[in-house]
mmCIF file of C-alpha atoms in Angstrom:
data_model
loop_
_atom_site.group_PDB
_atom_site.id
_atom_site.type_symbol
_atom_site.label_atom_id
_atom_site.label_comp_id
_atom_site.label_asym_id
_atom_site.label_seq_id
_atom_site.Cartn_x
_atom_site.Cartn_y
_atom_site.Cartn_z
ATOM 1 C CA ARG K 10 14.623 10.315 4.489
ATOM 2 C CA PRO K 11 11.853 12.515 3.127
ATOM 3 C CA ARG K 12 13.227 11.707 -0.321
ATOM 4 C CA ALA K 13 12.655 7.982 0.254
ATOM 5 C CA ARG K 14 9.087 8.562 1.360
ATOM 6 C CA GLY K 15 8.576 10.851 -1.613
ATOM 7 C CA ALA K 16 9.835 8.180 -3.995
ATOM 8 C CA GLY K 17 7.342 5.616 -2.694
ATOM 9 C CA LYS K 18 4.500 8.111 -2.893
ATOM 10 C CA LYS K 19 5.552 9.127 -6.399
ATOM 11 C CA LEU K 20 5.537 5.487 -7.530
ATOM 12 C CA ALA K 21 2.077 4.944 -6.026
ATOM 13 C CA LEU K 22 0.762 8.045 -7.793
ATOM 14 C CA THR K 23 2.308 6.890 -11.073
ATOM 15 C CA GLN K 24 0.628 3.499 -10.728
ATOM 16 C CA ILE K 25 -2.713 5.142 -9.947
ATOM 17 C CA GLU K 26 -2.392 7.455 -12.957
ATOM 18 C CA ARG K 27 -1.621 4.465 -15.206
ATOM 19 C CA LEU K 28 -4.922 2.755 -14.364
ATOM 20 C CA GLU K 29 -6.761 4.311 -17.290
ATOM 21 C CA ASN K 30 -8.416 0.979 -18.183
ATOM 22 C CA TYR K 31 -9.413 0.266 -14.570
ATOM 23 C CA PRO K 32 -10.779 3.616 -13.300
ATOM 24 C CA GLU K 33 -13.034 1.966 -10.738
ATOM 25 C CA ALA K 34 -9.976 1.182 -8.602
ATOM 26 C CA VAL K 35 -8.609 4.730 -8.510
ATOM 27 C CA PRO K 36 -10.777 6.277 -5.741
ATOM 28 C CA ARG K 37 -9.989 3.533 -3.219
ATOM 29 C CA LEU K 38 -6.281 3.605 -4.068
ATOM 30 C CA ARG K 39 -6.176 7.383 -3.628
ATOM 31 C CA GLN K 40 -7.995 7.011 -0.304
ATOM 32 C CA HIS K 41 -5.406 4.502 0.884
ATOM 33 C CA LEU K 42 -2.577 6.755 -0.232
ATOM 34 C CA ASP K 43 -4.067 9.472 1.984
ATOM 35 C CA GLU K 44 -4.463 6.971 4.842
ATOM 36 C CA THR K 45 -0.829 5.960 4.438
ATOM 37 C CA GLU K 46 0.309 9.572 4.800
ATOM 38 C CA ARG K 47 -1.750 9.972 7.984
ATOM 39 C CA GLN K 48 -0.344 6.672 9.261
ATOM 40 C CA ARG K 49 3.197 7.918 8.668
ATOM 41 C CA GLN K 50 2.447 11.093 10.599
ATOM 42 C CA ALA K 51 0.894 9.145 13.498
ATOM 43 C CA ILE K 52 3.853 6.768 13.737
ATOM 44 C CA GLU K 53 6.324 9.641 13.557
ATOM 45 C CA GLY K 54 4.373 11.324 16.374
ATOM 46 C CA CYS K 55 4.668 8.179 18.500
ATOM 47 C CA LEU K 56 8.379 7.926 17.783
ATOM 48 C CA LYS K 57 8.889 11.581 18.659
ATOM 49 C CA ASP K 58 6.997 11.085 21.939
ATOM 50 C CA LEU K 59 9.336 8.191 22.697
ATOM 51 C CA GLY K 60 12.399 10.281 21.875
ATOM 52 C CA ALA K 61 13.166 8.271 18.731
ATOM 53 C CA ASP K 62 13.198 9.018 15.018
ATOM 54 C CA THR K 63 12.279 7.066 11.900
ATOM 55 C CA SER K 64 15.098 4.814 10.820
ATOM 56 C CA THR K 65 17.052 5.220 7.639
ATOM 57 C CA MET K 66 16.743 1.469 7.098
ATOM 58 C CA LYS K 67 12.926 1.620 7.224
ATOM 59 C CA ASP K 68 12.819 4.441 4.680
ATOM 60 C CA TRP K 69 15.314 2.663 2.427
ATOM 61 C CA GLY K 70 13.377 -0.608 2.693
ATOM 62 C CA THR K 71 10.082 1.051 1.827
ATOM 63 C CA LYS K 72 11.622 2.792 -1.172
ATOM 64 C CA LEU K 73 13.272 -0.402 -2.374
ATOM 65 C CA MET K 74 10.093 -2.506 -2.093
ATOM 66 C CA ALA K 75 8.002 0.077 -3.922
ATOM 67 C CA ASN K 76 10.537 0.492 -6.706
ATOM 68 C CA LEU K 77 11.073 -3.233 -7.179
ATOM 69 C CA GLN K 78 7.350 -3.893 -7.323
ATOM 70 C CA GLY K 79 6.749 -1.138 -9.825
ATOM 71 C CA MET K 80 9.714 -1.890 -12.075
ATOM 72 C CA GLY K 81 9.085 -5.607 -12.016
ATOM 73 C CA HIS K 82 5.517 -5.293 -13.201
ATOM 74 C CA MET K 83 5.598 -2.260 -15.472
ATOM 75 C CA MET K 84 6.559 -4.112 -18.623
ATOM 76 C CA SER K 85 4.481 -7.223 -18.168
ATOM 77 C CA SER K 86 1.289 -7.632 -20.149
ATOM 78 C CA ASP K 87 -0.572 -8.582 -16.971
ATOM 79 C CA GLU K 88 0.786 -5.659 -14.956
ATOM 80 C CA VAL K 89 -2.569 -4.836 -13.365
ATOM 81 C CA LEU K 90 -2.968 -8.391 -12.048
ATOM 82 C CA LYS K 91 0.591 -8.614 -10.744
ATOM 83 C CA ASN K 92 0.206 -5.235 -9.053
ATOM 84 C CA ALA K 93 -2.998 -6.423 -7.369
ATOM 85 C CA LEU K 94 -1.375 -9.643 -6.138
ATOM 86 C CA ALA K 95 1.696 -7.791 -4.876
ATOM 87 C CA SER K 96 -0.471 -5.126 -3.237
ATOM 88 C CA HIS K 97 -2.513 -7.750 -1.425
ATOM 89 C CA ALA K 98 0.632 -9.465 -0.149
ATOM 90 C CA PHE K 99 2.142 -6.147 0.936
ATOM 91 C CA GLU K 100 -1.029 -5.053 2.763
ATOM 92 C CA ARG K 101 -1.032 -8.364 4.660
ATOM 93 C CA PHE K 102 2.664 -7.891 5.470
ATOM 94 C CA GLU K 103 1.906 -4.411 6.822
ATOM 95 C CA ALA K 104 -1.004 -5.751 8.874
ATOM 96 C CA ALA K 105 1.232 -8.445 10.382
ATOM 97 C CA SER K 106 3.836 -5.795 11.194
ATOM 98 C CA TYR K 107 1.261 -3.720 13.060
ATOM 99 C CA ARG K 108 0.037 -6.780 14.992
ATOM 100 C CA SER K 109 3.632 -7.273 16.101
ATOM 101 C CA LEU K 110 3.948 -3.597 17.001
ATOM 102 C CA ILE K 111 0.780 -3.804 19.111
ATOM 103 C CA ALA K 112 2.206 -6.728 21.065
ATOM 104 C CA ALA K 113 5.526 -4.935 21.553
ATOM 105 C CA ALA K 114 3.826 -1.703 22.618
ATOM 106 C CA GLU K 115 1.647 -3.550 25.120
ATOM 107 C CA ALA K 116 4.694 -5.371 26.523
ATOM 108 C CA ALA K 117 6.473 -2.003 26.870
ATOM 109 C CA ASN K 118 3.409 -0.443 28.527
ATOM 110 C CA GLU K 119 2.973 2.093 25.715
ATOM 111 C CA PRO K 120 -0.819 2.271 25.316
ATOM 112 C CA LYS K 121 -0.743 5.247 22.912
ATOM 113 C CA VAL K 122 1.542 3.400 20.509
ATOM 114 C CA ALA K 123 -0.626 0.278 20.780
ATOM 115 C CA GLN K 124 -3.774 2.315 20.018
ATOM 116 C CA VAL K 125 -2.219 4.019 16.997
ATOM 117 C CA ALA K 126 -1.049 0.619 15.722
ATOM 118 C CA ARG K 127 -4.562 -0.841 16.208
ATOM 119 C CA GLU K 128 -6.083 1.967 14.156
ATOM 120 C CA ILE K 129 -3.539 1.475 11.375
ATOM 121 C CA LEU K 130 -3.944 -2.318 11.533
ATOM 122 C CA LYS K 131 -7.671 -1.896 10.874
ATOM 123 C CA GLN K 132 -6.972 0.267 7.809
ATOM 124 C CA GLU K 133 -4.389 -2.170 6.443
ATOM 125 C CA GLU K 134 -6.722 -5.144 6.914
ATOM 126 C CA GLU K 135 -9.546 -3.239 5.199
ATOM 127 C CA MET K 136 -7.279 -2.394 2.267
ATOM 128 C CA ALA K 137 -6.032 -5.985 1.985
ATOM 129 C CA ASP K 138 -9.641 -7.209 1.996
ATOM 130 C CA TRP K 139 -10.590 -4.661 -0.675
ATOM 131 C CA VAL K 140 -7.683 -5.693 -2.916
ATOM 132 C CA TRP K 141 -8.605 -9.362 -2.395
ATOM 133 C CA ASP K 142 -12.182 -8.652 -3.411
ATOM 134 C CA GLN K 143 -10.996 -6.840 -6.562
ATOM 135 C CA ILE K 144 -8.876 -9.690 -7.925
ATOM 136 C CA PRO K 145 -11.723 -11.625 -9.647
ATOM 137 C CA HIS K 146 -13.098 -8.436 -11.247
ATOM 138 C CA LEU K 147 -9.659 -7.283 -12.400
ATOM 139 C CA THR K 148 -8.939 -10.726 -13.806
ATOM 140 C CA ASP K 149 -12.238 -10.834 -15.713
ATOM 141 C CA LYS K 150 -11.741 -7.345 -17.096
ATOM 142 C CA TYR K 151 -8.131 -8.123 -18.030
ATOM 143 C CA LEU K 152 -9.204 -11.290 -19.872
ATOM 144 C CA GLN K 153 -12.050 -9.501 -21.679
ATOM 145 C CA ARG K 154 -9.804 -6.651 -22.808
ATOM 146 C CA SER K 155 -7.086 -9.055 -23.864
ATOM 147 C CA ALA K 156 -9.523 -11.246 -25.858
ATOM 148 C CA ALA K 157 -10.905 -8.142 -27.589
ATOM 149 C CA GLY K 158 -7.392 -7.099 -28.630
ATOM 150 C CA LEU K 159 -7.495 -4.034 -26.381
ATOM 151 C CA SER K 160 -4.701 -2.930 -24.109
ATOM 152 C CA ALA K 161 -5.207 -5.032 -21.029
ATOM 153 C CA LYS K 162 -2.224 -3.762 -19.042
ATOM 154 C CA VAL K 163 -3.368 -0.762 -17.058
#
């Protein structure tokens, strides 16, 4: 399982490193990568407290989604735009998942789990909002670079 998490993190780092033409996005993406690691640790702590462990299926699913997103966009000329759209959708998916987890934790009378999920939900919503706000700027910059004959990918 650590290998699956490592693969997703490695892909995220690769995508961040490839953003040479869009350096303004790098600090926020690195910040969210750090948040994601802390989120993983918090969720694993909750699972341990409950006597459970992270599931193989969850790790496999995370690895698969990250790899498919990265491979699917890497060769396209509008990679940066497709990555932004996919990232926004994924952040919203994560936020919805945490809303569901909050409801389940409250129904199970697990206030610590609900609180951890609320904190993560806030971070995921903030990241989704940030990505959403970046789409017009990324699109403009992509179009300008493309019109000037410069590499517009990443």
